[in-house]
Amino acid sequence: DAGVIQSPRHEVTEMGQEVTLRCKPISGHNSLFWYRQTMMRGLELLIYFNNNVPIDDSGMPEDRFSAKMPNASFSTLKIQPSEPRDSAVYFCASSLEGLAGYEQYFGPGTRLTVT
Amino acid sequence: AQSVTQPDIHITVSEGASLELRCNYSYGATPYLFWYVQSPGQGLQLLLKYFSGDTLVQGIKGFEAEFKRSQSSFNLRKPSVHWSDAAEYFCAVAGNEKLTFGTGTRLTIIP
């Protein structure tokens, strides 16, 4: 299996621009998680999906952030408009359901820089 | 709400020496506990997990961890570290379908 795939790996954009991060979970996994990692705040859960349905988006920082999962093999995290404080590494992770769902498999991350 | 504390931000160990990374958790019920490792520029990789049963669990890369309910701890150990173990290590507790991660411990290995 190829593991969790994220694209792009690096993104540099200017403040005010729209940014879209993409994730392909491991085939057969039912749950998908988006995290943000910064030096100041560590690893934060932004949102997670079960069977393509958003379950908890309480970690999404503002209305500028949105996430979708149109099918079992693809998810996006969008920031519009982007701000310098959004600079971070964004990780996608996937897992099976139930107890096994706590074993999350992480992608390599997207390093976002907003200037 | 569940929480995890990793009291050591940075630890330096000589190659070949033993290692112990500390983790304390807070959770109302029986915890499910995890250790993840993050190498530079990479995502997190699961090292080991505790769900129930034997309180000493073995993981990949020669790591082990011991669950101590009385101390609310789940410390990670390795008898002899290798230079390739240099990374950031995260302890996590599961609950409400989510993982809560600690702030991480950065491990530096010196020759």
mmCIF file of C-alpha atoms in Angstrom, chain B residues 56-105:
data_model
loop_
_atom_site.group_PDB
_atom_site.id
_atom_site.type_symbol
_atom_site.label_atom_id
_atom_site.label_comp_id
_atom_site.label_asym_id
_atom_site.label_seq_id
_atom_site.Cartn_x
_atom_site.Cartn_y
_atom_site.Cartn_z
ATOM 1 C CA LEU B 56 4.496 -3.948 29.239
ATOM 2 C CA VAL B 57 4.054 -3.568 25.507
ATOM 3 C CA GLN B 58 6.587 -4.098 22.787
ATOM 4 C CA GLY B 59 6.789 -1.979 19.677
ATOM 5 C CA ILE B 60 8.799 -1.544 16.549
ATOM 6 C CA LYS B 61 12.470 -0.581 16.403
ATOM 7 C CA GLY B 62 13.206 -2.178 19.771
ATOM 8 C CA PHE B 63 11.032 0.175 21.824
ATOM 9 C CA GLU B 64 8.830 -0.820 24.737
ATOM 10 C CA ALA B 65 6.508 1.033 27.083
ATOM 11 C CA GLU B 66 5.039 0.268 30.465
ATOM 12 C CA PHE B 67 1.557 1.285 31.566
ATOM 13 C CA LYS B 68 1.342 2.161 35.256
ATOM 14 C CA ARG B 69 -2.184 2.995 36.287
ATOM 15 C CA SER B 70 -1.191 4.064 39.804
ATOM 16 C CA GLN B 71 1.133 6.694 38.366
ATOM 17 C CA SER B 72 -0.977 7.568 35.304
ATOM 18 C CA SER B 73 2.135 7.003 33.253
ATOM 19 C CA PHE B 74 3.116 5.327 30.016
ATOM 20 C CA ASN B 75 6.865 5.765 29.699
ATOM 21 C CA LEU B 76 8.766 4.742 26.591
ATOM 22 C CA ARG B 77 12.041 2.857 26.904
ATOM 23 C CA LYS B 78 14.823 1.467 24.788
ATOM 24 C CA PRO B 79 17.838 -0.376 26.217
ATOM 25 C CA SER B 80 20.365 0.892 23.666
ATOM 26 C CA VAL B 81 19.725 3.808 21.315
ATOM 27 C CA HIS B 82 21.026 4.121 17.796
ATOM 28 C CA TRP B 83 21.812 7.325 15.918
ATOM 29 C CA SER B 84 18.763 6.674 13.740
ATOM 30 C CA ASP B 85 16.507 7.052 16.793
ATOM 31 C CA ALA B 86 17.032 10.807 16.749
ATOM 32 C CA ALA B 87 13.520 12.181 16.214
ATOM 33 C CA GLU B 88 10.548 13.689 18.003
ATOM 34 C CA TYR B 89 8.427 11.370 20.109
ATOM 35 C CA PHE B 90 4.767 11.905 20.887
ATOM 36 C CA CYS B 91 2.634 10.207 23.494
ATOM 37 C CA ALA B 92 -1.121 10.116 22.875
ATOM 38 C CA VAL B 93 -4.280 9.065 24.676
ATOM 39 C CA ALA B 94 -7.447 8.000 22.867
ATOM 40 C CA GLY B 95 -10.992 8.906 23.750
ATOM 41 C CA ASN B 96 -14.203 10.061 22.078
ATOM 42 C CA GLU B 97 -12.957 8.759 18.711
ATOM 43 C CA LYS B 98 -9.976 11.096 18.855
ATOM 44 C CA LEU B 99 -6.318 11.050 19.811
ATOM 45 C CA THR B 100 -4.956 13.737 22.100
ATOM 46 C CA PHE B 101 -1.228 14.216 21.680
ATOM 47 C CA GLY B 102 1.383 15.495 24.069
ATOM 48 C CA THR B 103 3.696 18.313 23.073
ATOM 49 C CA GLY B 104 6.462 15.918 22.149
ATOM 50 C CA THR B 105 10.017 15.172 23.286
#
